[in-house]
Each structure stands twice: as C-alpha cells, then as structure tokens.
XYZ file of C-alpha atoms in Angstrom:
520
model
C 91.555 -1.262 -30.805
C 91.322 -4.632 -29.045
C 92.337 -3.127 -25.724
C 89.753 -0.404 -26.112
C 87.063 -2.956 -26.739
C 88.156 -4.947 -23.698
C 88.005 -1.853 -21.519
C 84.506 -0.982 -22.779
C 83.390 -4.576 -22.329
C 84.777 -4.867 -18.878
C 83.052 -1.660 -17.828
C 79.661 -2.745 -19.164
C 77.042 -3.907 -16.715
C 73.689 -5.591 -17.131
C 70.658 -3.259 -16.821
C 68.919 -3.227 -13.524
C 65.101 -3.490 -13.735
C 64.234 -1.158 -10.929
C 61.716 1.703 -10.720
C 64.498 4.245 -11.181
C 65.080 3.049 -14.741
C 61.729 4.556 -15.861
C 62.092 7.981 -14.285
C 62.671 9.593 -17.673
C 59.501 8.127 -19.264
C 56.443 10.523 -19.174
C 53.385 9.046 -17.535
C 49.825 10.320 -18.184
C 48.871 12.692 -15.385
C 45.573 11.007 -14.567
C 47.467 7.757 -13.764
C 49.520 9.540 -11.154
C 46.815 11.948 -10.009
C 45.420 11.806 -6.522
C 42.786 9.162 -6.015
C 39.987 11.775 -5.759
C 40.844 13.342 -9.122
C 41.005 9.969 -10.878
C 37.679 8.988 -9.374
C 36.130 12.268 -10.625
C 37.479 11.616 -14.113
C 36.198 8.038 -14.215
C 32.830 9.209 -12.928
C 32.611 11.915 -15.618
C 33.476 9.438 -18.349
C 30.877 7.023 -17.010
C 28.208 9.758 -16.943
C 29.000 10.849 -20.514
C 28.844 7.270 -21.751
C 25.592 6.723 -19.893
C 24.066 9.883 -21.427
C 25.147 8.819 -24.892
C 23.628 5.402 -24.321
C 20.456 7.064 -23.005
C 20.309 9.278 -26.111
C 20.422 6.217 -28.351
C 17.861 4.389 -26.232
C 15.423 7.316 -26.275
C 15.807 7.669 -30.042
C 15.206 3.961 -30.554
C 12.219 4.034 -28.211
C 10.610 6.969 -30.048
C 11.421 5.565 -33.462
C 10.114 2.081 -32.734
C 9.434 0.279 -36.012
C 9.576 3.305 -38.329
C 12.102 3.297 -41.185
C 15.209 5.343 -40.510
C 18.710 4.919 -39.135
C 18.842 2.455 -36.263
C 21.344 4.668 -34.464
C 21.778 8.424 -34.456
C 25.088 10.289 -34.493
C 25.682 11.412 -30.886
C 24.422 14.916 -30.098
C 24.174 16.268 -33.652
C 22.254 13.491 -35.418
C 21.745 14.352 -39.107
C 22.768 17.979 -38.658
C 25.290 17.746 -41.512
C 22.521 16.652 -43.896
C 20.241 19.465 -42.743
C 22.965 22.034 -43.445
C 23.022 21.103 -47.129
C 19.686 19.465 -47.901
C 19.163 17.886 -51.308
C 16.103 16.659 -53.141
C 17.852 13.317 -53.519
C 18.226 13.100 -49.742
C 14.602 14.046 -49.154
C 13.400 11.590 -51.788
C 15.390 8.811 -50.133
C 13.760 9.626 -46.794
C 10.243 9.900 -48.281
C 10.601 6.690 -50.253
C 11.700 4.764 -47.164
C 8.108 4.705 -45.900
C 4.865 6.607 -45.468
C 6.286 7.543 -42.061
C 10.003 7.608 -41.247
C 12.184 8.949 -38.444
C 15.437 10.831 -37.878
C 17.035 13.055 -35.263
C 18.902 16.380 -35.431
C 20.378 17.960 -32.292
C 18.172 15.601 -30.257
C 15.089 16.945 -32.034
C 13.105 13.837 -32.913
C 11.572 14.192 -36.373
C 8.893 12.133 -38.090
C 8.570 12.614 -41.853
C 5.244 11.874 -43.551
C 5.362 11.198 -47.289
C 1.877 9.893 -48.094
C -1.083 12.133 -48.871
C -3.085 10.507 -46.091
C -0.576 11.213 -43.325
C 0.415 14.636 -44.651
C -3.179 15.803 -44.703
C -3.790 14.312 -41.261
C -0.964 16.416 -39.815
C -2.199 19.556 -41.554
C -5.732 18.986 -40.301
C -5.027 18.028 -36.677
C -4.717 21.346 -34.792
C -5.453 19.615 -31.496
C -2.285 17.544 -31.813
C 0.176 19.632 -33.827
C 0.914 23.289 -34.517
C 2.976 24.809 -37.335
C 6.560 25.674 -36.528
C 7.687 26.215 -40.179
C 11.320 25.433 -39.373
C 13.052 25.000 -36.048
C 14.385 28.575 -36.022
C 11.207 30.206 -37.362
C 9.829 31.368 -34.021
C 13.144 33.003 -33.181
C 13.233 34.780 -36.539
C 9.550 35.651 -37.090
C 8.788 36.052 -33.342
C 6.775 33.448 -31.410
C 3.765 35.795 -31.217
C 3.507 36.020 -35.007
C 0.009 35.097 -36.186
C 1.272 32.150 -38.274
C 2.063 30.247 -35.060
C -1.232 30.953 -33.333
C -3.938 28.347 -32.888
C -7.525 28.170 -31.728
C -9.818 31.182 -31.326
C -7.121 33.830 -31.656
C -5.966 32.295 -34.945
C -9.549 32.215 -36.226
C -9.924 35.907 -35.359
C -6.828 36.753 -37.377
C -7.915 34.747 -40.393
C -11.374 36.323 -40.355
C -9.937 39.767 -40.996
C -7.034 38.588 -43.174
C -9.420 36.770 -45.511
C -10.798 40.188 -46.440
C -7.339 41.162 -47.737
C -7.636 38.699 -50.604
C -11.171 39.288 -51.851
C -11.675 40.121 -55.507
C -12.146 43.766 -54.554
C -8.779 43.778 -52.771
C -7.021 41.885 -55.563
C -8.334 44.499 -57.982
C -6.368 47.142 -56.043
C -3.211 45.062 -56.037
C -3.192 44.039 -59.714
C -2.553 47.586 -60.954
C 0.488 47.897 -58.676
C 1.793 44.498 -59.765
C 1.476 45.308 -63.458
C 3.207 48.679 -63.109
C 6.215 47.290 -61.252
C 6.477 44.245 -63.540
C 6.692 46.477 -66.606
C 9.338 48.583 -64.896
C 11.522 45.515 -64.290
C 11.000 44.118 -67.791
C 12.287 47.422 -69.205
C 15.307 47.176 -66.885
C 16.031 43.600 -67.939
C 15.826 44.477 -71.627
C 18.025 47.558 -71.185
C 20.664 45.520 -69.339
C 20.475 42.768 -71.975
C 21.055 45.336 -74.735
C 24.234 46.512 -73.007
C 25.417 42.981 -72.254
C 23.609 40.170 -74.112
C 25.456 37.382 -72.295
C 23.267 35.003 -70.250
C 22.728 35.965 -66.624
C 21.074 34.200 -63.680
C 17.605 35.561 -62.942
C 17.270 34.221 -59.409
C 18.083 37.471 -57.602
C 16.522 39.768 -60.217
C 13.217 37.934 -59.829
C 13.533 38.238 -56.075
C 14.131 41.987 -56.438
C 10.982 42.285 -58.565
C 8.944 40.365 -56.004
C 10.348 42.351 -53.079
C 9.411 45.709 -54.610
C 6.033 44.377 -55.742
C 5.255 42.955 -52.304
C 6.311 46.052 -50.379
C 4.254 48.336 -52.629
C 1.216 46.037 -52.643
C 1.375 45.593 -48.872
C 2.475 49.078 -47.791
C 2.012 51.406 -50.768
C 3.556 54.849 -50.304
C 3.579 54.373 -46.535
C 7.058 52.888 -46.852
C 9.707 55.101 -48.446
C 12.305 54.063 -51.015
C 15.151 54.019 -48.500
C 13.243 51.698 -46.152
C 12.272 49.433 -49.050
C 15.897 49.301 -50.191
C 17.142 48.434 -46.693
C 14.585 45.646 -46.281
C 15.451 44.288 -49.728
C 19.163 44.244 -48.970
C 18.795 42.563 -45.589
C 16.020 40.101 -46.320
C 18.290 37.521 -47.951
C 19.811 36.866 -44.510
C 16.354 35.837 -43.314
C 15.874 33.489 -46.240
C 19.145 31.608 -45.783
C 18.485 31.201 -42.044
C 15.134 29.480 -42.534
C 16.632 26.007 -42.884
C 14.905 22.927 -41.529
C 17.230 22.738 -38.516
C 19.877 25.306 -37.639
C 22.524 25.570 -34.944
C 20.245 25.723 -31.882
C 21.635 28.914 -30.285
C 21.369 32.325 -32.029
C 24.926 33.305 -31.174
C 26.574 36.304 -32.889
C 27.825 35.267 -36.297
C 25.269 32.488 -36.798
C 22.656 32.632 -39.557
C 19.813 32.837 -37.064
C 21.417 35.748 -35.194
C 21.848 37.716 -38.425
C 18.262 36.955 -39.438
C 16.926 38.198 -36.087
C 18.766 41.505 -36.504
C 17.333 41.875 -40.018
C 13.830 41.110 -38.748
C 14.149 43.898 -36.191
C 15.052 46.369 -38.942
C 12.193 45.229 -41.195
C 9.594 45.325 -38.418
C 10.623 48.868 -37.495
C 9.867 50.047 -41.038
C 6.664 48.000 -41.312
C 5.362 49.300 -37.961
C 5.916 52.825 -39.224
C 4.015 51.971 -42.420
C 1.068 50.616 -40.403
C 0.909 53.822 -38.358
C 0.942 55.954 -41.518
C -1.782 53.823 -43.084
C -4.031 54.337 -40.058
C -3.504 58.077 -40.318
C -4.283 58.091 -44.037
C -7.489 56.086 -43.642
C -8.583 58.285 -40.712
C -8.121 61.287 -43.024
C -10.520 59.738 -45.540
C -8.024 58.793 -48.275
C -8.810 55.992 -50.704
C -7.079 52.619 -50.070
C -3.959 52.115 -52.171
C -2.433 49.037 -50.565
C -3.112 46.024 -48.375
C -2.644 47.878 -45.076
C -5.171 50.513 -46.196
C -7.650 47.856 -47.266
C -7.223 46.059 -43.922
C -7.992 49.200 -41.928
C -10.868 50.256 -44.170
C -12.459 46.778 -44.118
C -12.657 46.859 -40.317
C -14.763 50.036 -40.547
C -17.375 48.471 -42.809
C -20.791 47.920 -41.201
C -20.797 44.219 -42.055
C -17.430 43.574 -40.378
C -17.579 41.449 -37.247
C -14.421 40.702 -35.399
C -11.455 42.170 -33.665
C -10.449 45.741 -34.588
C -7.712 46.638 -32.111
C -4.703 45.420 -34.093
C -1.583 47.264 -32.984
C 0.994 48.637 -35.414
C 3.335 45.815 -34.376
C 0.721 43.121 -34.947
C -0.041 44.479 -38.406
C 3.686 44.695 -39.131
C 4.195 41.056 -38.160
C 1.393 39.968 -40.495
C 2.939 41.908 -43.374
C 6.336 40.455 -42.458
C 4.964 36.902 -42.669
C 3.360 37.717 -46.036
C 6.706 39.098 -47.171
C 8.376 35.788 -46.339
C 5.855 33.874 -48.421
C 5.947 36.284 -51.339
C 9.716 36.550 -51.392
C 10.562 32.882 -51.215
C 7.645 30.792 -52.418
C 6.476 33.276 -55.048
C 10.011 33.897 -56.342
C 10.593 30.166 -56.684
C 7.327 29.766 -58.572
C 8.131 32.661 -60.901
C 11.672 31.508 -61.684
C 10.584 27.968 -62.507
C 7.670 29.384 -64.507
C 10.111 31.329 -66.712
C 12.401 28.299 -67.007
C 9.541 25.933 -67.840
C 8.238 28.230 -70.586
C 11.695 28.511 -72.122
C 12.208 24.740 -72.010
C 8.784 24.016 -73.567
C 8.422 26.185 -76.690
C 5.125 24.529 -77.585
C 3.636 25.655 -74.261
C 5.237 29.093 -74.652
C 3.544 29.453 -78.062
C 0.120 28.603 -76.587
C 0.559 31.112 -73.744
C 1.601 33.804 -76.229
C -1.300 33.028 -78.557
C -3.669 33.517 -75.618
C -1.975 36.818 -74.722
C -2.325 38.106 -78.275
C -6.000 37.201 -78.289
C -6.806 38.832 -74.952
C -4.733 41.957 -75.547
C -5.807 42.356 -79.192
C -2.487 43.970 -80.083
C -2.549 46.535 -77.255
C 0.487 45.442 -75.221
C 0.703 48.697 -73.272
C -2.718 48.193 -71.710
C -2.366 47.308 -68.016
C -3.638 43.895 -67.013
C -6.850 43.710 -65.019
C -8.561 40.901 -63.140
C -11.076 40.592 -65.958
C -8.240 40.108 -68.432
C -6.691 37.404 -66.241
C -10.059 35.655 -66.204
C -9.762 35.377 -69.990
C -6.426 33.522 -69.736
C -7.378 29.948 -68.718
C -4.349 28.373 -70.396
C -1.947 30.675 -68.565
C -3.635 29.874 -65.252
C -3.454 26.153 -66.047
C 0.248 26.523 -66.836
C 0.948 28.298 -63.536
C -0.927 25.609 -61.636
C 0.994 22.860 -63.422
C 4.385 24.534 -63.084
C 3.831 24.842 -59.326
C 2.868 21.165 -59.198
C 5.972 19.964 -61.032
C 8.322 22.170 -59.005
C 6.480 23.070 -55.807
C 8.222 26.002 -54.081
C 7.580 24.413 -50.696
C 8.035 20.659 -50.412
C 7.134 20.417 -46.713
C 5.936 22.475 -43.738
C 7.197 21.299 -40.340
C 4.788 21.050 -37.442
C 5.431 20.367 -33.753
C 3.322 17.965 -31.726
C 1.693 19.615 -28.728
C 0.813 16.234 -27.265
C 1.112 12.564 -28.206
C -0.262 12.261 -31.737
C -1.732 8.849 -32.703
C -1.113 9.341 -36.396
C -1.715 5.713 -37.360
C -3.068 2.533 -35.824
C 0.409 1.302 -34.916
C 2.364 4.499 -34.264
C 2.021 7.546 -32.021
C 4.288 10.543 -32.550
C 5.687 11.568 -29.135
C 4.774 14.978 -27.736
C 7.307 17.703 -28.475
C 8.492 16.051 -31.677
C 8.739 17.693 -35.067
C 6.339 16.076 -37.508
C 6.696 17.067 -41.159
C 4.034 16.611 -43.839
C 5.662 16.525 -47.275
C 3.866 17.671 -50.405
C 6.084 16.401 -53.192
C 4.789 12.822 -53.356
C 1.161 13.980 -53.332
C 1.898 16.354 -56.215
C 3.659 13.625 -58.200
C 1.229 10.778 -57.572
C 1.018 8.981 -60.954
C -2.514 7.768 -60.211
C -3.746 11.344 -59.932
C -1.288 12.942 -62.371
C -0.429 10.498 -65.189
C 3.107 11.157 -66.477
C 3.576 13.086 -63.263
C 7.091 14.328 -64.066
C 5.929 15.929 -67.324
C 4.642 19.489 -67.594
C 1.117 19.167 -69.017
C -1.045 22.289 -68.447
C -3.930 20.675 -70.331
C -4.574 18.335 -67.398
C -6.139 21.320 -65.584
C -8.426 22.307 -68.458
C -10.562 19.189 -68.122
C -12.956 19.631 -65.175
C -13.572 15.886 -65.138
C -9.901 14.930 -65.315
C -8.151 13.222 -62.408
C -6.205 16.388 -61.505
C -9.340 18.465 -60.936
C -11.208 15.538 -59.393
C -8.582 15.042 -56.676
C -8.031 18.461 -55.076
C -6.792 16.742 -51.915
C -3.549 15.968 -53.729
C -2.812 19.567 -54.732
C -0.912 20.545 -51.595
C 1.131 23.391 -53.113
C -0.502 25.763 -50.621
C -1.050 23.268 -47.827
C -4.367 22.263 -46.285
C -6.404 22.716 -43.142
C -6.698 25.708 -40.795
C -3.236 26.994 -41.745
C -3.616 26.681 -45.507
C -1.870 29.570 -47.287
C -4.231 32.507 -47.021
C -2.720 34.323 -49.999
C -2.842 31.529 -52.568
C -5.021 33.521 -55.004
C -2.682 36.493 -54.720
C 0.414 34.352 -55.290
C -0.979 32.611 -58.361
C -2.263 35.918 -59.724
C 1.132 37.566 -59.321
C 3.040 34.737 -61.021
C 0.501 34.681 -63.864
C 0.642 38.449 -64.298
C 4.452 38.604 -64.486
C 4.541 35.728 -66.982
C 1.747 37.329 -69.035
C 3.628 40.617 -69.360
C 6.917 38.842 -70.004
C 5.468 36.657 -72.776
C 3.745 39.635 -74.366
C 6.796 41.922 -74.277
C 9.892 39.684 -74.436
C 11.523 36.683 -76.003
C 13.952 34.694 -73.921
C 16.326 31.785 -74.114
C 17.311 29.432 -71.318
C 21.005 28.587 -71.344
C 21.036 25.107 -69.905
C 23.875 23.814 -67.741
C 24.513 20.546 -65.926
C 22.879 22.187 -62.873
C 19.720 23.488 -64.587
C 17.614 20.527 -63.494
C 19.260 20.198 -60.091
C 17.635 21.852 -57.113
C 19.111 23.989 -54.371
C 16.970 24.269 -51.267
C 17.128 27.714 -49.667
C 13.892 27.786 -47.673
C 12.240 27.073 -51.043
C 13.401 25.444 -54.292
C 15.593 27.151 -56.891
C 17.641 25.912 -59.860
C 21.238 25.320 -58.783
C 22.622 27.465 -61.607
C 20.360 30.407 -60.786
C 18.458 29.947 -64.078
C 20.601 31.496 -66.826
C 18.560 33.517 -69.304
C 19.086 35.742 -72.327
C 16.342 38.355 -72.758
C 15.526 40.400 -75.858
C 12.546 42.518 -76.961
C 9.762 40.625 -78.637
C 9.953 40.677 -82.415
C 6.490 41.920 -83.363
C 5.168 41.508 -86.900
C 5.156 44.736 -88.876
C-alpha cells in the first residue's frame, strides 16, 4: 500500500494554468463569435432597451400628473387585467381620481369617473368618437352606423328615430308579449320535470335573441337562420372585451367573432331584401325592417332613402348587440332583484293584478304598460343599481383639452364611466339600495338630476332604443310576475359580477320557477 502511494505521489504533477486547460469548458457562442456578429447582437440589445425606455417615457409624458401606475409593463401594459376585468378593479381605478391613466398594448387610456368628465366626453363629437371597445370596429365593421359622426350620423339617426315612435313600439309589443309567454311556458314545463335550481343567464339570452330577431326581422328571417345566429352570437359577446389581443389571428376571440358576424350579416341582408319586397307588394308592416321601409315612403319623411340591404343589416346587427347584451343583463338582474326583495315583488304583482283585472291571458299593450308606473320605476331603479353597461370607450380624434390642467393626447382611448354617476349619494340617497319609490316623486333628487342617469349614455350617440329596451324588460317582468312564482337560490357568487361585454351575476342567477298559485 505504501509503495503504491509513493508511486502515485511521485507521478503527480502540479496543474499548469495554460489556455489548454479550459478546452473542455463550453463558452457562450456570442463571446467567441466574429466581431461583426457580436456587434450586431449588442446593437440589437441596445435598440430593444432604448425602445423599452422610450415606451416608458412616452407613457409618463402622456400620463403627466394623472393617477395611475408610474410605470407600465413593457409591451402588454395591463393586458392581464383587461382579460379578466372585475368590478373591484374598475372601482379601484375610478376611485383613484376623476381622471386616471393606464396602458394596454401601448394603447394609452384615460378613464373618467366623474359625471362632469363623463358627460364632457359623451358630448364632445369634435374631439372624440365612439369606439365601443378596441376590437369593435373589426367585429361590427368600421362602416357600421354606430361609429359614424357628423352629417352622415345625423342622417342615420333621423330615420332610425322613426323606428322607436309610439306607433312603431305598438307593433313590437305584440311580438314581445307572444314570445315572452312562449318562454315562460317552456320554463315552467322544464321546472316541472326537474325542479332543481338552474341558472337563467343563457335562457334569458335565448328569449331576448328570439324576441329581437322577430321584432327586427319578423318572418323575413326563417327559423334555421335565427337558430344559427343564436348559436353563434355568444362568440361575438365574449370577444367584445375592453382590449383584446390586437391581431385577429385564427383561434383568437376576435377572429371567431368576425366569422360569426359574417354569417349573421348574410342572414340579415337577406331579411332586408325580403322586407323591401313585402312593402313594395303593399303588405302591412310586421317588424322593424318593414316599419323602416314604410316610414321612408311617408309624405312627411325628409332624409336619405337609399339604404342598401347591407346598411340595413348592419343597423339591425348593432341593435342585436345592444338587445342581446345590455337588455339581457337588465332582465336577469331585474328577475334577481325582484326575488331578493319580496316587498317590491308584492307591489309589482299588486299593480299587475289591478291592471289585468284577473285576465292574465290578455296580451299586454302600450296602454296597459302606461298604467304600470311602479313597474316602470322598478325597471329604472334596477338598471341604476346594476347598470348593464358601466362605460363606453371613445377614441380621441385630436388633442382633447378635457380639463384646465390636462389634455388627452390624440389617438388615445378615453372612457366615460357611468357607475359613479348612477351611485352618487347626493343624487341617490342610500345609493346602493334598491328603492323604486325614488322615481315616483317628480320633485325628488333622482328625477331632478337627469344628467346623472347615464344608463343609456348621453349626447349625439345616446342609445337610440332606450324606450324599446325599458319596455321589453318591463313587459317580460310583467308577464313573469303575473304568471309565475320564483325563488332565487343565493350562492357566494350571487352578488359578485362577471363582466362579459355587460354585467351578469357570477353564478348565472340560479332560480326555481313554478306556476303562480292563484286564489280559487
């Protein structure tokens, strides 16, 4: 053993610190690359760092003194937040200041939370135009009337206003009542087979989709086309987020929504052509398209008459978006609010019994709705407490001096929010509480401050179908209260909001329906 150790020791040598000793150690390629390649790499890194620094500098310059993050996440900004928006997140942003700033995919965004600034945005067509959401023009088409401004927009509204006169609403109400009763029968039949609670979110959307298509297009759209639109339209809803992935690549939400829009417009164009043929043949108007065409032939009509089938289809498509999302949200929360407030439910039912005088099979008319002031007050209040739309994004067409000390840069998104105006405690005492009676007093603060009721917006782009929307929600609730009893099964998510273009309860609003127990 000792001799072996001596041999090994005598053969050992000290390590030599020469370059050859490191031949087996891998070296990063860019350190051994030709000088030109290394220079290109360093230059690229320097350019990227400079662009990132420029991005931060531009954001800070645009933001100036406004509340908001001092730095933005490179490239994407608050894209993660926009993918899953929450009311808590919006409230935090709104409460940070009357004006606040953020950035998503280098889109600079100014949020307005006060009534003053929100109304200023809505009423400044020379500085800002509606863009709804960043992907809206891709989905609805940039030539859709909702994005138009100036004279051409005025021409559209002149004729579209005639679609919501009392005469026109009188045509629609019969269709609405018929379809509502059909769905109530379906709900009760399904509840009899399976009385377990079920979410009503999609069933209410189905009711609104069929109602809207029949009110807008009548028999000019067949059942198969209506079914296809109904099945595909959800893809459009989920794509209308505040900010989406900027490119409509296959597989993205925006791409799917565009394909669905193409299908829907094809059917709606066909319906417009059939309506023109029917009115030319002297048939009586049965839907909105018919009323549109007939109104342009009236002697008192002054305005444009050469609307193409595609233009009419795009108008109906935009109405469909509003009726499907905003109206469905309003209806679902209306049902939930009535279930959660039995005292209010009892007052609505008492009014129904008085107006209907025991005849619950009699279709509702406009005159009957006029005799339901408490129901109308409830609908107005329910929409205030849970507004379907909390904001409507606009885009600045030029520098917008919105306040004395801040100008929104041109090309920015500027977003008037409605929630704070609708929950202003000075205008609506106990603003979080559902109090329909506040609308029954003409001298009360609610009625004396119409500028705060921004449920349907304000200015030249104020919702043109607000009377129709409120009438439809009231009519469905009137029939439901008269014909059904229901119970809301509350969960930990009942009062939490999911934002899918508009507001919905996170649990889908679980309900148990049963036929109304009428006194013998």
